[in-house]
PDB file of N, CA and C in Angstrom:
ATOM      1  N   VAL A   1     141.633 123.884  43.407  1.00 71.00           N
ATOM      2  CA  VAL A   1     142.176 123.941  42.633  1.00 71.00           C
ATOM      3  C   VAL A   1     142.615 122.738  41.219  1.00 71.00           C
ATOM      4  N   SER A   2     142.202 123.313  39.933  1.00 79.00           N
ATOM      5  CA  SER A   2     141.902 122.348  39.236  1.00 79.00           C
ATOM      6  C   SER A   2     143.706 122.466  38.905  1.00 79.00           C
ATOM      7  N   PHE A   3     143.598 120.532  38.581  1.00 78.00           N
ATOM      8  CA  PHE A   3     144.108 119.850  37.917  1.00 78.00           C
ATOM      9  C   PHE A   3     143.886 119.817  36.377  1.00 78.00           C
ATOM     10  N   ALA A   4     143.540 120.164  36.195  1.00 87.00           N
ATOM     11  CA  ALA A   4     142.452 120.086  34.355  1.00 87.00           C
ATOM     12  C   ALA A   4     144.062 120.162  33.822  1.00 87.00           C
ATOM     13  N   PRO A   5     144.630 121.651  34.055  1.00 85.00           N
ATOM     14  CA  PRO A   5     146.286 122.516  32.822  1.00 85.00           C
ATOM     15  C   PRO A   5     147.230 120.568  32.955  1.00 85.00           C
ATOM     16  N   LEU A   6     146.988 120.442  34.188  1.00 81.00           N
ATOM     17  CA  LEU A   6     148.281 119.518  33.584  1.00 81.00           C
ATOM     18  C   LEU A   6     147.441 118.340  33.215  1.00 81.00           C
ATOM     19  N   ILE A   7     146.783 118.128  33.247  1.00 88.00           N
ATOM     20  CA  ILE A   7     146.245 117.232  32.737  1.00 88.00           C
ATOM     21  C   ILE A   7     145.791 116.603  31.047  1.00 88.00           C
ATOM     22  N   ARG A   8     145.943 118.056  30.690  1.00 92.00           N
ATOM     23  CA  ARG A   8     145.921 118.702  29.437  1.00 92.00           C
ATOM     24  C   ARG A   8     147.320 118.245  28.957  1.00 92.00           C
ATOM     25  N   GLY A   9     148.299 118.508  29.963  1.00 89.00           N
ATOM     26  CA  GLY A   9     150.172 118.386  29.517  1.00 89.00           C
ATOM     27  C   GLY A   9     150.607 119.469  28.855  1.00 89.00           C
ATOM     28  N   GLU A  10     149.416 121.005  29.257  1.00 89.00           N
ATOM     29  CA  GLU A  10     150.106 122.119  29.746  1.00 89.00           C
ATOM     30  C   GLU A  10     151.048 122.570  30.749  1.00 89.00           C
ATOM     31  N   GLU A  11     151.810 124.060  30.816  1.00 82.00           N
ATOM     32  CA  GLU A  11     152.705 124.010  32.379  1.00 82.00           C
ATOM     33  C   GLU A  11     151.152 124.018  32.558  1.00 82.00           C
ATOM     34  N   TRP A  12     151.647 124.028  35.065  1.00 75.00           N
ATOM     35  CA  TRP A  12     151.321 124.465  35.470  1.00 75.00           C
ATOM     36  C   TRP A  12     151.723 124.597  36.728  1.00 75.00           C
ATOM     37  N   GLU A  13     151.899 125.793  37.176  1.00 76.00           N
ATOM     38  CA  GLU A  13     152.647 125.520  38.394  1.00 76.00           C
ATOM     39  C   GLU A  13     151.191 126.266  39.919  1.00 76.00           C
ATOM     40  N   ARG A  14     151.160 125.222  40.541  1.00 73.00           N
ATOM     41  CA  ARG A  14     150.072 125.873  42.249  1.00 73.00           C
ATOM     42  C   ARG A  14     150.804 126.513  42.726  1.00 73.00           C
ATOM     43  N   GLY A  15     152.401 127.400  42.833  1.00 78.00           N
ATOM     44  CA  GLY A  15     152.716 128.550  43.137  1.00 78.00           C
ATOM     45  C   GLY A  15     152.581 128.689  45.516  1.00 78.00           C
ATOM     46  N   LYS A  16     151.443 127.079  45.514  1.00 87.00           N
ATOM     47  CA  LYS A  16     151.177 127.427  46.685  1.00 87.00           C
ATOM     48  C   LYS A  16     152.078 125.275  47.106  1.00 87.00           C
ATOM     49  N   PRO A  17     151.896 125.458  48.454  1.00 92.00           N
ATOM     50  CA  PRO A  17     153.295 124.189  48.797  1.00 92.00           C
ATOM     51  C   PRO A  17     151.787 123.447  48.548  1.00 92.00           C
ATOM     52  N   LEU A  18     151.851 121.329  48.303  1.00 90.00           N
ATOM     53  CA  LEU A  18     150.549 120.821  48.778  1.00 90.00           C
ATOM     54  C   LEU A  18     151.000 119.764  49.835  1.00 90.00           C
ATOM     55  N   PHE A  19     150.042 119.454  50.600  1.00 92.00           N
ATOM     56  CA  PHE A  19     150.129 119.096  51.354  1.00 92.00           C
ATOM     57  C   PHE A  19     149.157 117.940  51.904  1.00 92.00           C
ATOM     58  N   TRP A  20     150.181 116.523  52.328  1.00 91.00           N
ATOM     59  CA  TRP A  20     149.181 115.934  52.597  1.00 91.00           C
ATOM     60  C   TRP A  20     149.377 114.528  53.754  1.00 91.00           C
ATOM     61  N   GLN A  21     148.864 113.428  54.348  1.00 90.00           N
ATOM     62  CA  GLN A  21     148.582 113.074  55.127  1.00 90.00           C
ATOM     63  C   GLN A  21     148.467 111.690  55.188  1.00 90.00           C
ATOM     64  N   TRP A  22     148.774 110.513  55.083  1.00 89.00           N
ATOM     65  CA  TRP A  22     148.780 109.007  55.252  1.00 89.00           C
ATOM     66  C   TRP A  22     148.630 108.397  56.271  1.00 89.00           C
ATOM     67  N   ARG A  23     148.158 107.339  57.047  1.00 87.00           N
ATOM     68  CA  ARG A  23     147.865 106.181  58.073  1.00 87.00           C
ATOM     69  C   ARG A  23     148.888 107.240  59.030  1.00 87.00           C
ATOM     70  N   LYS A  24     150.417 107.060  59.143  1.00 86.00           N
ATOM     71  CA  LYS A  24     151.297 107.459  60.231  1.00 86.00           C
ATOM     72  C   LYS A  24     151.807 108.152  58.972  1.00 86.00           C
ATOM     73  N   GLY A  25     152.773 107.948  57.667  1.00 91.00           N
ATOM     74  CA  GLY A  25     152.838 109.090  57.189  1.00 91.00           C
ATOM     75  C   GLY A  25     152.671 110.873  56.902  1.00 91.00           C
ATOM     76  N   HIS A  26     153.275 111.404  56.165  1.00 93.00           N
ATOM     77  CA  HIS A  26     152.914 112.728  55.704  1.00 93.00           C
ATOM     78  C   HIS A  26     153.615 112.837  55.040  1.00 93.00           C
ATOM     79  N   ALA A  27     153.921 114.312  53.964  1.00 96.00           N
ATOM     80  CA  ALA A  27     154.063 114.748  53.437  1.00 96.00           C
ATOM     81  C   ALA A  27     154.365 116.460  52.610  1.00 96.00           C
ATOM     82  N   ILE A  28     155.169 116.565  52.503  1.00 97.00           N
ATOM     83  CA  ILE A  28     154.532 118.661  51.796  1.00 97.00           C
ATOM     84  C   ILE A  28     155.416 117.742  50.667  1.00 97.00           C
ATOM     85  N   ARG A  29     154.654 119.185  49.136  1.00 95.00           N
ATOM     86  CA  ARG A  29     155.268 118.711  48.206  1.00 95.00           C
ATOM     87  C   ARG A  29     155.685 120.843  48.022  1.00 95.00           C
ATOM     88  N   ASP A  30     156.687 121.017  47.379  1.00 93.00           N
ATOM     89  CA  ASP A  30     156.663 122.452  47.054  1.00 93.00           C
ATOM     90  C   ASP A  30     157.570 122.960  46.244  1.00 93.00           C
ATOM     91  N   GLY A  31     157.738 122.815  45.198  1.00 91.00           N
ATOM     92  CA  GLY A  31     157.830 123.032  43.856  1.00 91.00           C
ATOM     93  C   GLY A  31     158.441 121.889  43.573  1.00 91.00           C
ATOM     94  N   LYS A  32     160.761 122.076  43.185  1.00 93.00           N
ATOM     95  CA  LYS A  32     160.642 120.581  42.771  1.00 93.00           C
ATOM     96  C   LYS A  32     161.273 120.360  43.604  1.00 93.00           C
ATOM     97  N   TRP A  33     160.005 120.618  45.313  1.00 96.00           N
ATOM     98  CA  TRP A  33     161.223 119.638  46.980  1.00 96.00           C
ATOM     99  C   TRP A  33     159.929 119.141  47.262  1.00 96.00           C
ATOM    100  N   LYS A  34     160.250 117.740  47.968  1.00 96.00           N
ATOM    101  CA  LYS A  34     159.048 116.380  48.677  1.00 96.00           C
ATOM    102  C   LYS A  34     160.001 116.438  49.958  1.00 96.00           C
ATOM    103  N   LEU A  35     159.482 116.789  50.550  1.00 97.00           N
ATOM    104  CA  LEU A  35     159.499 116.161  51.753  1.00 97.00           C
ATOM    105  C   LEU A  35     158.416 115.462  52.809  1.00 97.00           C
ATOM    106  N   VAL A  36     158.589 114.406  52.527  1.00 97.00           N
ATOM    107  CA  VAL A  36     158.228 113.365  52.976  1.00 97.00           C
ATOM    108  C   VAL A  36     158.635 112.287  54.814  1.00 97.00           C
ATOM    109  N   THR A  37     157.716 111.556  55.108  1.00 95.00           N
ATOM    110  CA  THR A  37     158.511 111.202  56.999  1.00 95.00           C
ATOM    111  C   THR A  37     156.793 110.111  56.992  1.00 95.00           C
ATOM    112  N   HIS A  38     157.796 108.345  57.808  1.00 91.00           N
ATOM    113  CA  HIS A  38     156.624 107.592  57.590  1.00 91.00           C
ATOM    114  C   HIS A  38     156.844 107.192  59.348  1.00 91.00           C
ATOM    115  N   SER A  39     157.916 107.650  59.724  1.00 85.00           N
ATOM    116  CA  SER A  39     158.429 108.134  61.250  1.00 85.00           C
ATOM    117  C   SER A  39     158.561 109.613  61.918  1.00 85.00           C
ATOM    118  N   LYS A  40     159.684 109.897  62.909  1.00 84.00           N
ATOM    119  CA  LYS A  40     159.664 110.543  63.010  1.00 84.00           C
ATOM    120  C   LYS A  40     161.148 111.332  62.035  1.00 84.00           C
ATOM    121  N   LYS A  41     161.062 110.392  60.742  1.00 93.00           N
ATOM    122  CA  LYS A  41     162.990 111.088  60.532  1.00 93.00           C
ATOM    123  C   LYS A  41     162.389 111.461  59.579  1.00 93.00           C
ATOM    124  N   TRP A  42     162.620 112.653  58.400  1.00 96.00           N
ATOM    125  CA  TRP A  42     161.744 114.177  57.394  1.00 96.00           C
ATOM    126  C   TRP A  42     163.222 113.344  56.455  1.00 96.00           C
ATOM    127  N   GLU A  43     162.251 113.205  54.953  1.00 97.00           N
ATOM    128  CA  GLU A  43     163.183 112.342  54.360  1.00 97.00           C
ATOM    129  C   GLU A  43     163.238 113.821  53.448  1.00 97.00           C
ATOM    130  N   LEU A  44     163.593 114.783  52.601  1.00 98.00           N
ATOM    131  CA  LEU A  44     163.784 115.048  51.573  1.00 98.00           C
ATOM    132  C   LEU A  44     164.171 115.072  49.204  1.00 98.00           C
ATOM    133  N   TYR A  45     163.556 115.091  49.069  1.00 98.00           N
ATOM    134  CA  TYR A  45     163.709 114.634  47.911  1.00 98.00           C
ATOM    135  C   TYR A  45     163.459 115.855  46.212  1.00 98.00           C
ATOM    136  N   ASP A  46     164.537 115.901  45.816  1.00 97.00           N
ATOM    137  CA  ASP A  46     164.348 116.986  44.185  1.00 97.00           C
ATOM    138  C   ASP A  46     163.144 116.133  43.037  1.00 97.00           C
ATOM    139  N   MET A  47     162.611 117.016  43.105  1.00 95.00           N
ATOM    140  CA  MET A  47     161.452 115.645  42.179  1.00 95.00           C
ATOM    141  C   MET A  47     161.790 115.457  40.823  1.00 95.00           C
ATOM    142  N   ASP A  48     162.572 116.412  40.353  1.00 93.00           N
ATOM    143  CA  ASP A  48     162.900 117.210  39.237  1.00 93.00           C
ATOM    144  C   ASP A  48     164.107 116.468  38.874  1.00 93.00           C
ATOM    145  N   ALA A  49     164.942 116.060  39.615  1.00 96.00           N
ATOM    146  CA  ALA A  49     166.852 115.254  40.046  1.00 96.00           C
ATOM    147  C   ALA A  49     166.259 113.655  39.522  1.00 96.00           C
ATOM    148  N   ASP A  50     165.240 113.514  40.546  1.00 96.00           N
ATOM    149  CA  ASP A  50     164.768 112.200  40.842  1.00 96.00           C
ATOM    150  C   ASP A  50     163.229 111.967  41.306  1.00 96.00           C
ATOM    151  N   ARG A  51     162.430 111.570  40.838  1.00 94.00           N
ATOM    152  CA  ARG A  51     161.484 111.689  41.338  1.00 94.00           C
ATOM    153  C   ARG A  51     160.793 109.542  41.707  1.00 94.00           C
ATOM    154  N   THR A  52     162.567 108.879  41.765  1.00 96.00           N
ATOM    155  CA  THR A  52     161.372 107.858  42.248  1.00 96.00           C
ATOM    156  C   THR A  52     162.222 107.752  43.428  1.00 96.00           C
ATOM    157  N   GLU A  53     162.299 109.324  44.282  1.00 95.00           N
ATOM    158  CA  GLU A  53     163.143 109.447  45.189  1.00 95.00           C
ATOM    159  C   GLU A  53     163.928 108.145  45.565  1.00 95.00           C
ATOM    160  N   MET A  54     165.048 108.134  45.509  1.00 97.00           N
ATOM    161  CA  MET A  54     166.308 107.502  45.626  1.00 97.00           C
ATOM    162  C   MET A  54     167.370 107.570  46.727  1.00 97.00           C
ATOM    163  N   THR A  55     167.675 108.811  45.486  1.00 97.00           N
ATOM    164  CA  THR A  55     168.650 110.680  47.841  1.00 97.00           C
ATOM    165  C   THR A  55     167.328 111.615  47.942  1.00 97.00           C
ATOM    166  N   ASP A  56     167.916 110.380  49.752  1.00 97.00           N
ATOM    167  CA  ASP A  56     167.637 111.337  50.812  1.00 97.00           C
ATOM    168  C   ASP A  56     168.432 112.359  50.594  1.00 97.00           C
ATOM    169  N   LEU A  57     167.889 113.973  50.442  1.00 98.00           N
ATOM    170  CA  LEU A  57     168.707 114.634  49.947  1.00 98.00           C
ATOM    171  C   LEU A  57     168.436 115.698  51.768  1.00 98.00           C
ATOM    172  N   ALA A  58     168.182 115.068  52.618  1.00 97.00           N
ATOM    173  CA  ALA A  58     168.117 115.971  54.751  1.00 97.00           C
ATOM    174  C   ALA A  58     168.525 116.177  54.887  1.00 97.00           C
ATOM    175  N   THR A  59     170.347 115.825  54.638  1.00 97.00           N
ATOM    176  CA  THR A  59     171.190 116.248  55.482  1.00 97.00           C
ATOM    177  C   THR A  59     172.517 117.316  54.788  1.00 97.00           C
ATOM    178  N   ARG A  60     171.709 116.632  53.218  1.00 98.00           N
ATOM    179  CA  ARG A  60     172.223 118.532  53.284  1.00 98.00           C
ATOM    180  C   ARG A  60     171.980 119.709  53.230  1.00 98.00           C
ATOM    181  N   HIS A  61     170.023 120.110  53.508  1.00 98.00           N
ATOM    182  CA  HIS A  61     169.506 121.172  52.641  1.00 98.00           C
ATOM    183  C   HIS A  61     168.597 120.821  53.810  1.00 98.00           C
ATOM    184  N   PRO A  62     169.412 120.985  55.242  1.00 97.00           N
ATOM    185  CA  PRO A  62     168.678 121.042  57.059  1.00 97.00           C
ATOM    186  C   PRO A  62     168.044 122.582  56.774  1.00 97.00           C
ATOM    187  N   ASP A  63     168.337 123.340  56.220  1.00 97.00           N
ATOM    188  CA  ASP A  63     167.619 124.878  56.092  1.00 97.00           C
ATOM    189  C   ASP A  63     165.959 124.573  55.202  1.00 97.00           C
ATOM    190  N   ARG A  64     166.434 123.558  54.903  1.00 97.00           N
ATOM    191  CA  ARG A  64     164.656 123.506  53.751  1.00 97.00           C
ATOM    192  C   ARG A  64     164.011 122.760  54.596  1.00 97.00           C
ATOM    193  N   VAL A  65     164.569 121.761  55.279  1.00 97.00           N
ATOM    194  CA  VAL A  65     164.314 120.487  55.912  1.00 97.00           C
ATOM    195  C   VAL A  65     163.339 121.045  56.739  1.00 97.00           C
ATOM    196  N   ALA A  66     163.780 122.590  57.710  1.00 97.00           N
ATOM    197  CA  ALA A  66     163.168 122.877  59.032  1.00 97.00           C
ATOM    198  C   ALA A  66     162.569 124.444  57.774  1.00 97.00           C
ATOM    199  N   THR A  67     162.591 124.670  57.587  1.00 97.00           N
ATOM    200  CA  THR A  67     161.009 125.323  56.644  1.00 97.00           C
ATOM    201  C   THR A  67     159.888 124.481  56.276  1.00 97.00           C
ATOM    202  N   MET A  68     160.430 123.787  55.310  1.00 96.00           N
ATOM    203  CA  MET A  68     158.747 123.019  55.027  1.00 96.00           C
ATOM    204  C   MET A  68     157.983 121.678  56.286  1.00 96.00           C
ATOM    205  N   SER A  69     159.011 121.174  57.385  1.00 95.00           N
ATOM    206  CA  SER A  69     158.518 120.650  58.261  1.00 95.00           C
ATOM    207  C   SER A  69     157.485 121.680  59.146  1.00 95.00           C
ATOM    208  N   LYS A  70     158.299 122.749  58.724  1.00 96.00           N
ATOM    209  CA  LYS A  70     157.370 124.030  59.919  1.00 96.00           C
ATOM    210  C   LYS A  70     156.401 123.992  59.595  1.00 96.00           C
ATOM    211  N   ALA A  71     156.280 124.748  58.048  1.00 96.00           N
ATOM    212  CA  ALA A  71     155.463 124.022  57.521  1.00 96.00           C
ATOM    213  C   ALA A  71     154.348 123.620  57.234  1.00 96.00           C
ATOM    214  N   TRP A  72     154.409 122.669  57.358  1.00 94.00           N
ATOM    215  CA  TRP A  72     153.347 121.266  57.537  1.00 94.00           C
ATOM    216  C   TRP A  72     153.049 120.831  58.452  1.00 94.00           C
ATOM    217  N   ASP A  73     153.313 121.685  59.574  1.00 92.00           N
ATOM    218  CA  ASP A  73     153.166 121.100  61.111  1.00 92.00           C
ATOM    219  C   ASP A  73     151.797 122.570  60.836  1.00 92.00           C
ATOM    220  N   THR A  74     151.949 124.049  60.690  1.00 94.00           N
ATOM    221  CA  THR A  74     151.140 124.980  60.128  1.00 94.00           C
ATOM    222  C   THR A  74     149.839 124.517  60.312  1.00 94.00           C
ATOM    223  N   TRP A  75     150.270 123.396  58.544  1.00 92.00           N
ATOM    224  CA  TRP A  75     149.178 123.129  58.287  1.00 92.00           C
ATOM    225  C   TRP A  75     148.389 121.949  58.490  1.00 92.00           C
ATOM    226  N   PHE A  76     149.075 121.336  59.349  1.00 91.00           N
ATOM    227  CA  PHE A  76     148.126 119.992  60.333  1.00 91.00           C
ATOM    228  C   PHE A  76     147.910 120.838  61.419  1.00 91.00           C
ATOM    229  N   ALA A  77     147.952 121.914  61.770  1.00 93.00           N
ATOM    230  CA  ALA A  77     147.558 122.928  63.078  1.00 93.00           C
ATOM    231  C   ALA A  77     146.025 122.857  62.957  1.00 93.00           C
ATOM    232  N   SER A  78     146.365 123.888  61.210  1.00 93.00           N
ATOM    233  CA  SER A  78     145.206 124.174  61.002  1.00 93.00           C
ATOM    234  C   SER A  78     144.271 123.671  60.444  1.00 93.00           C
ATOM    235  N   THR A  79     144.480 122.292  60.684  1.00 88.00           N
ATOM    236  CA  THR A  79     143.212 121.295  59.470  1.00 88.00           C
ATOM    237  C   THR A  79     141.991 120.322  61.076  1.00 88.00           C
ATOM    238  N   ARG A  80     142.516 120.556  62.428  1.00 77.00           N
ATOM    239  CA  ARG A  80     142.125 120.317  62.725  1.00 77.00           C
ATOM    240  C   ARG A  80     140.837 121.354  63.619  1.00 77.00           C
TER     241      ARG A  80
END
């Protein structure tokens, strides 16, 4: 997937979630939502409203956390 349109300042929407992992952490970004963990507890952020990830919304949106964490697990299993 090319990020060139984004770098040029053009509107760009991936359409699919973006997954990544580092040391003990992992995350998924799907649209405005970012689900991230550094341990066993997931944190959920609305990146449109909270770019600095100051307000964890996981307890307010447990269904979204469940859906996104399952998607991350599926992606991770497929990369092994």
